[in-house]
């Protein structure tokens, strides 16, 4: 069962990259160029034979909720980048920053980058609902936030 879930996780990541995202093939220590507003989703899959149930569940939840959020935010201009590394360096609006999952002992993380250069980092699995609540506020998308409040998340 564990092997099937990890294979499912990797398959979803590849499928999402092909369908919705800019292909991210960054070498170790290279810098990812990001166009805000953007969400960088970082997942680190430790290459071990037997993953713990906690890690397996985390990676499965990450891919499920992220794909749902992408379907809702990508059409309104939010750029998504998925990176499968433990530490990611990125640049945007003549600024550079990084996210390091090892620092927080996490397997997944998110970086929200607004058009004005504000950076917000999260180090745990966010549900699609949480992503949809954070994005309009952080990206200052007032009309999206108003629509979100008027309708249920399933209709959004």
PDB file of C-alpha atoms in Angstrom:
ATOM      1  CA  UNK A   1       0.000   0.000   0.000  1.00  0.00           C
ATOM      2  CA  UNK A   2       2.813   2.431   0.823  1.00  0.00           C
ATOM      3  CA  UNK A   3       4.533   1.889  -2.528  1.00  0.00           C
ATOM      4  CA  UNK A   4       1.246   2.457  -4.359  1.00  0.00           C
ATOM      5  CA  UNK A   5       0.672   5.765  -2.527  1.00  0.00           C
ATOM      6  CA  UNK A   6       4.163   7.078  -3.261  1.00  0.00           C
ATOM      7  CA  UNK A   7       3.764   6.111  -6.923  1.00  0.00           C
ATOM      8  CA  UNK A   8       0.380   7.890  -6.913  1.00  0.00           C
ATOM      9  CA  UNK A   9       1.980  11.013  -5.411  1.00  0.00           C
ATOM     10  CA  UNK A  10       4.698  11.115  -8.052  1.00  0.00           C
ATOM     11  CA  UNK A  11       2.200  10.483 -10.832  1.00  0.00           C
ATOM     12  CA  UNK A  12      -0.014  13.374  -9.650  1.00  0.00           C
ATOM     13  CA  UNK A  13       2.991  15.727  -9.436  1.00  0.00           C
ATOM     14  CA  UNK A  14       4.030  14.842 -12.987  1.00  0.00           C
ATOM     15  CA  UNK A  15       0.466  15.170 -14.281  1.00  0.00           C
ATOM     16  CA  UNK A  16      -0.035  18.552 -12.613  1.00  0.00           C
ATOM     17  CA  UNK A  17       3.281  19.787 -14.030  1.00  0.00           C
ATOM     18  CA  UNK A  18       2.290  18.747 -17.527  1.00  0.00           C
ATOM     19  CA  UNK A  19      -1.261  20.107 -17.388  1.00  0.00           C
ATOM     20  CA  UNK A  20      -1.059  23.339 -15.422  1.00  0.00           C
ATOM     21  CA  UNK A  21       2.399  24.502 -14.524  1.00  0.00           C
ATOM     22  CA  UNK A  22       5.666  25.774 -15.757  1.00  0.00           C
ATOM     23  CA  UNK A  23       7.989  22.800 -15.864  1.00  0.00           C
ATOM     24  CA  UNK A  24      10.468  23.183 -13.038  1.00  0.00           C
ATOM     25  CA  UNK A  25      13.706  21.323 -13.591  1.00  0.00           C
ATOM     26  CA  UNK A  26      16.078  23.176 -11.348  1.00  0.00           C
ATOM     27  CA  UNK A  27      19.438  21.695 -10.523  1.00  0.00           C
ATOM     28  CA  UNK A  28      20.710  21.671  -6.972  1.00  0.00           C
ATOM     29  CA  UNK A  29      21.591  25.241  -5.849  1.00  0.00           C
ATOM     30  CA  UNK A  30      20.123  26.833  -8.987  1.00  0.00           C
ATOM     31  CA  UNK A  31      17.688  29.716  -8.687  1.00  0.00           C
ATOM     32  CA  UNK A  32      14.073  29.409  -9.815  1.00  0.00           C
ATOM     33  CA  UNK A  33      12.728  32.535 -11.546  1.00  0.00           C
ATOM     34  CA  UNK A  34       9.162  33.229 -10.406  1.00  0.00           C
ATOM     35  CA  UNK A  35       6.556  35.548 -11.910  1.00  0.00           C
ATOM     36  CA  UNK A  36       4.221  36.891  -9.174  1.00  0.00           C
ATOM     37  CA  UNK A  37       1.529  36.460  -8.105  1.00  0.00           C
ATOM     38  CA  UNK A  38       2.732  32.946  -7.553  1.00  0.00           C
ATOM     39  CA  UNK A  39       2.640  29.947  -5.290  1.00  0.00           C
ATOM     40  CA  UNK A  40       5.693  27.728  -5.067  1.00  0.00           C
ATOM     41  CA  UNK A  41       4.730  24.307  -3.742  1.00  0.00           C
ATOM     42  CA  UNK A  42       7.700  22.371  -2.414  1.00  0.00           C
ATOM     43  CA  UNK A  43       7.588  18.657  -1.661  1.00  0.00           C
ATOM     44  CA  UNK A  44      10.477  16.578  -0.422  1.00  0.00           C
ATOM     45  CA  UNK A  45      10.201  12.816  -0.750  1.00  0.00           C
ATOM     46  CA  UNK A  46      12.969  11.177   1.259  1.00  0.00           C
ATOM     47  CA  UNK A  47      14.375   8.390  -0.889  1.00  0.00           C
ATOM     48  CA  UNK A  48      13.936   5.550   1.570  1.00  0.00           C
ATOM     49  CA  UNK A  49      12.511   2.078   1.056  1.00  0.00           C
ATOM     50  CA  UNK A  50       9.776   2.307   3.648  1.00  0.00           C
ATOM     51  CA  UNK A  51       8.105   5.643   4.268  1.00  0.00           C
ATOM     52  CA  UNK A  52       6.320   6.156   7.543  1.00  0.00           C
ATOM     53  CA  UNK A  53       2.536   6.429   7.434  1.00  0.00           C
ATOM     54  CA  UNK A  54       2.822  10.088   8.439  1.00  0.00           C
ATOM     55  CA  UNK A  55       5.112  10.982   5.520  1.00  0.00           C
ATOM     56  CA  UNK A  56       3.017   8.940   3.090  1.00  0.00           C
ATOM     57  CA  UNK A  57      -0.205  10.639   4.214  1.00  0.00           C
ATOM     58  CA  UNK A  58       1.433  14.075   4.070  1.00  0.00           C
ATOM     59  CA  UNK A  59       2.575  13.598   0.479  1.00  0.00           C
ATOM     60  CA  UNK A  60      -0.800  12.199  -0.605  1.00  0.00           C
ATOM     61  CA  UNK A  61      -2.710  15.079   1.036  1.00  0.00           C
ATOM     62  CA  UNK A  62      -0.306  17.618  -0.466  1.00  0.00           C
ATOM     63  CA  UNK A  63      -0.890  16.455  -4.037  1.00  0.00           C
ATOM     64  CA  UNK A  64      -4.682  16.134  -3.620  1.00  0.00           C
ATOM     65  CA  UNK A  65      -5.280  19.591  -2.124  1.00  0.00           C
ATOM     66  CA  UNK A  66      -2.768  21.341  -4.366  1.00  0.00           C
ATOM     67  CA  UNK A  67      -4.354  20.028  -7.568  1.00  0.00           C
ATOM     68  CA  UNK A  68      -7.774  21.289  -6.428  1.00  0.00           C
ATOM     69  CA  UNK A  69      -6.409  24.757  -5.610  1.00  0.00           C
ATOM     70  CA  UNK A  70      -4.571  24.972  -8.938  1.00  0.00           C
ATOM     71  CA  UNK A  71      -7.802  24.389 -10.846  1.00  0.00           C
ATOM     72  CA  UNK A  72      -9.379  27.400  -9.135  1.00  0.00           C
ATOM     73  CA  UNK A  73      -6.468  29.874  -8.978  1.00  0.00           C
ATOM     74  CA  UNK A  74      -4.570  29.238 -12.225  1.00  0.00           C
ATOM     75  CA  UNK A  75      -7.400  30.629 -14.443  1.00  0.00           C
ATOM     76  CA  UNK A  76      -7.366  33.957 -12.554  1.00  0.00           C
ATOM     77  CA  UNK A  77      -3.653  34.507 -13.102  1.00  0.00           C
ATOM     78  CA  UNK A  78      -1.914  32.918 -10.131  1.00  0.00           C
ATOM     79  CA  UNK A  79       1.236  31.133 -11.305  1.00  0.00           C
ATOM     80  CA  UNK A  80       2.157  27.805  -9.738  1.00  0.00           C
ATOM     81  CA  UNK A  81       5.541  26.121  -9.485  1.00  0.00           C
ATOM     82  CA  UNK A  82       6.066  22.655  -8.020  1.00  0.00           C
ATOM     83  CA  UNK A  83       9.557  21.743  -6.928  1.00  0.00           C
ATOM     84  CA  UNK A  84      10.640  18.377  -5.557  1.00  0.00           C
ATOM     85  CA  UNK A  85      13.628  19.416  -3.452  1.00  0.00           C
ATOM     86  CA  UNK A  86      14.345  20.047   0.191  1.00  0.00           C
ATOM     87  CA  UNK A  87      15.706  23.574  -0.311  1.00  0.00           C
ATOM     88  CA  UNK A  88      14.679  25.969  -3.070  1.00  0.00           C
ATOM     89  CA  UNK A  89      16.206  29.322  -3.988  1.00  0.00           C
ATOM     90  CA  UNK A  90      13.962  31.644  -5.976  1.00  0.00           C
ATOM     91  CA  UNK A  91      14.050  35.140  -7.429  1.00  0.00           C
ATOM     92  CA  UNK A  92      11.249  37.587  -8.195  1.00  0.00           C
ATOM     93  CA  UNK A  93      11.012  41.354  -8.762  1.00  0.00           C
ATOM     94  CA  UNK A  94      14.809  41.739  -8.409  1.00  0.00           C
ATOM     95  CA  UNK A  95      14.722  39.988  -5.012  1.00  0.00           C
ATOM     96  CA  UNK A  96      15.968  36.562  -3.957  1.00  0.00           C
ATOM     97  CA  UNK A  97      14.800  34.283  -1.155  1.00  0.00           C
ATOM     98  CA  UNK A  98      14.680  30.604  -0.259  1.00  0.00           C
ATOM     99  CA  UNK A  99      12.624  27.985   1.518  1.00  0.00           C
ATOM    100  CA  UNK A 100      14.304  25.163   3.424  1.00  0.00           C
ATOM    101  CA  UNK A 101      12.060  22.288   4.530  1.00  0.00           C
ATOM    102  CA  UNK A 102      14.835  20.701   6.616  1.00  0.00           C
ATOM    103  CA  UNK A 103      14.957  23.810   8.785  1.00  0.00           C
ATOM    104  CA  UNK A 104      11.347  23.186   9.881  1.00  0.00           C
ATOM    105  CA  UNK A 105      11.598  19.364   9.709  1.00  0.00           C
ATOM    106  CA  UNK A 106       8.822  19.380   7.112  1.00  0.00           C
ATOM    107  CA  UNK A 107       8.155  17.361   3.974  1.00  0.00           C
ATOM    108  CA  UNK A 108       6.028  20.006   2.225  1.00  0.00           C
ATOM    109  CA  UNK A 109       5.883  23.771   2.137  1.00  0.00           C
ATOM    110  CA  UNK A 110       4.386  26.672   0.247  1.00  0.00           C
ATOM    111  CA  UNK A 111       5.622  30.127  -0.664  1.00  0.00           C
ATOM    112  CA  UNK A 112       3.026  32.748  -1.605  1.00  0.00           C
ATOM    113  CA  UNK A 113       4.564  35.693  -3.502  1.00  0.00           C
ATOM    114  CA  UNK A 114       2.407  38.755  -4.157  1.00  0.00           C
ATOM    115  CA  UNK A 115       2.767  41.127  -7.106  1.00  0.00           C
ATOM    116  CA  UNK A 116       4.171  43.690  -4.660  1.00  0.00           C
ATOM    117  CA  UNK A 117       6.886  41.297  -3.463  1.00  0.00           C
ATOM    118  CA  UNK A 118       5.390  40.215  -0.134  1.00  0.00           C
ATOM    119  CA  UNK A 119       6.441  36.663   0.780  1.00  0.00           C
ATOM    120  CA  UNK A 120       4.447  34.301   2.983  1.00  0.00           C
ATOM    121  CA  UNK A 121       5.779  30.822   3.843  1.00  0.00           C
ATOM    122  CA  UNK A 122       3.891  27.829   5.250  1.00  0.00           C
ATOM    123  CA  UNK A 123       5.477  24.532   6.333  1.00  0.00           C
ATOM    124  CA  UNK A 124       2.669  21.992   6.521  1.00  0.00           C
ATOM    125  CA  UNK A 125      -0.030  20.607   4.270  1.00  0.00           C
ATOM    126  CA  UNK A 126      -2.645  23.224   3.480  1.00  0.00           C
ATOM    127  CA  UNK A 127      -6.070  22.117   2.355  1.00  0.00           C
ATOM    128  CA  UNK A 128      -7.415  23.559  -0.865  1.00  0.00           C
ATOM    129  CA  UNK A 129      -9.796  25.640   1.258  1.00  0.00           C
ATOM    130  CA  UNK A 130      -6.889  27.101   3.260  1.00  0.00           C
ATOM    131  CA  UNK A 131      -4.992  27.936   0.060  1.00  0.00           C
ATOM    132  CA  UNK A 132      -8.130  29.604  -1.342  1.00  0.00           C
ATOM    133  CA  UNK A 133      -8.510  31.657   1.852  1.00  0.00           C
ATOM    134  CA  UNK A 134      -4.852  32.750   1.982  1.00  0.00           C
ATOM    135  CA  UNK A 135      -4.376  33.565  -1.723  1.00  0.00           C
ATOM    136  CA  UNK A 136      -6.920  36.406  -2.159  1.00  0.00           C
ATOM    137  CA  UNK A 137      -5.755  38.146   1.017  1.00  0.00           C
ATOM    138  CA  UNK A 138      -2.046  37.788   0.312  1.00  0.00           C
ATOM    139  CA  UNK A 139      -2.325  38.606  -3.401  1.00  0.00           C
ATOM    140  CA  UNK A 140      -4.781  41.468  -2.719  1.00  0.00           C
ATOM    141  CA  UNK A 141      -7.381  40.041  -5.074  1.00  0.00           C
ATOM    142  CA  UNK A 142     -10.424  41.807  -3.613  1.00  0.00           C
ATOM    143  CA  UNK A 143     -12.927  40.633  -6.212  1.00  0.00           C
ATOM    144  CA  UNK A 144     -11.832  37.004  -5.780  1.00  0.00           C
ATOM    145  CA  UNK A 145     -12.115  37.284  -2.002  1.00  0.00           C
ATOM    146  CA  UNK A 146     -15.621  38.753  -2.323  1.00  0.00           C
ATOM    147  CA  UNK A 147     -16.701  35.978  -4.681  1.00  0.00           C
ATOM    148  CA  UNK A 148     -15.194  33.430  -2.317  1.00  0.00           C
ATOM    149  CA  UNK A 149     -17.220  34.832   0.594  1.00  0.00           C
ATOM    150  CA  UNK A 150     -20.490  34.912  -1.427  1.00  0.00           C
ATOM    151  CA  UNK A 151     -20.274  31.339  -2.716  1.00  0.00           C
ATOM    152  CA  UNK A 152     -19.325  28.029  -1.252  1.00  0.00           C
ATOM    153  CA  UNK A 153     -15.799  26.779  -2.002  1.00  0.00           C
ATOM    154  CA  UNK A 154     -17.256  24.026  -4.200  1.00  0.00           C
ATOM    155  CA  UNK A 155     -18.903  26.589  -6.507  1.00  0.00           C
ATOM    156  CA  UNK A 156     -15.818  28.808  -6.672  1.00  0.00           C
TER     157      UNK A 156
END
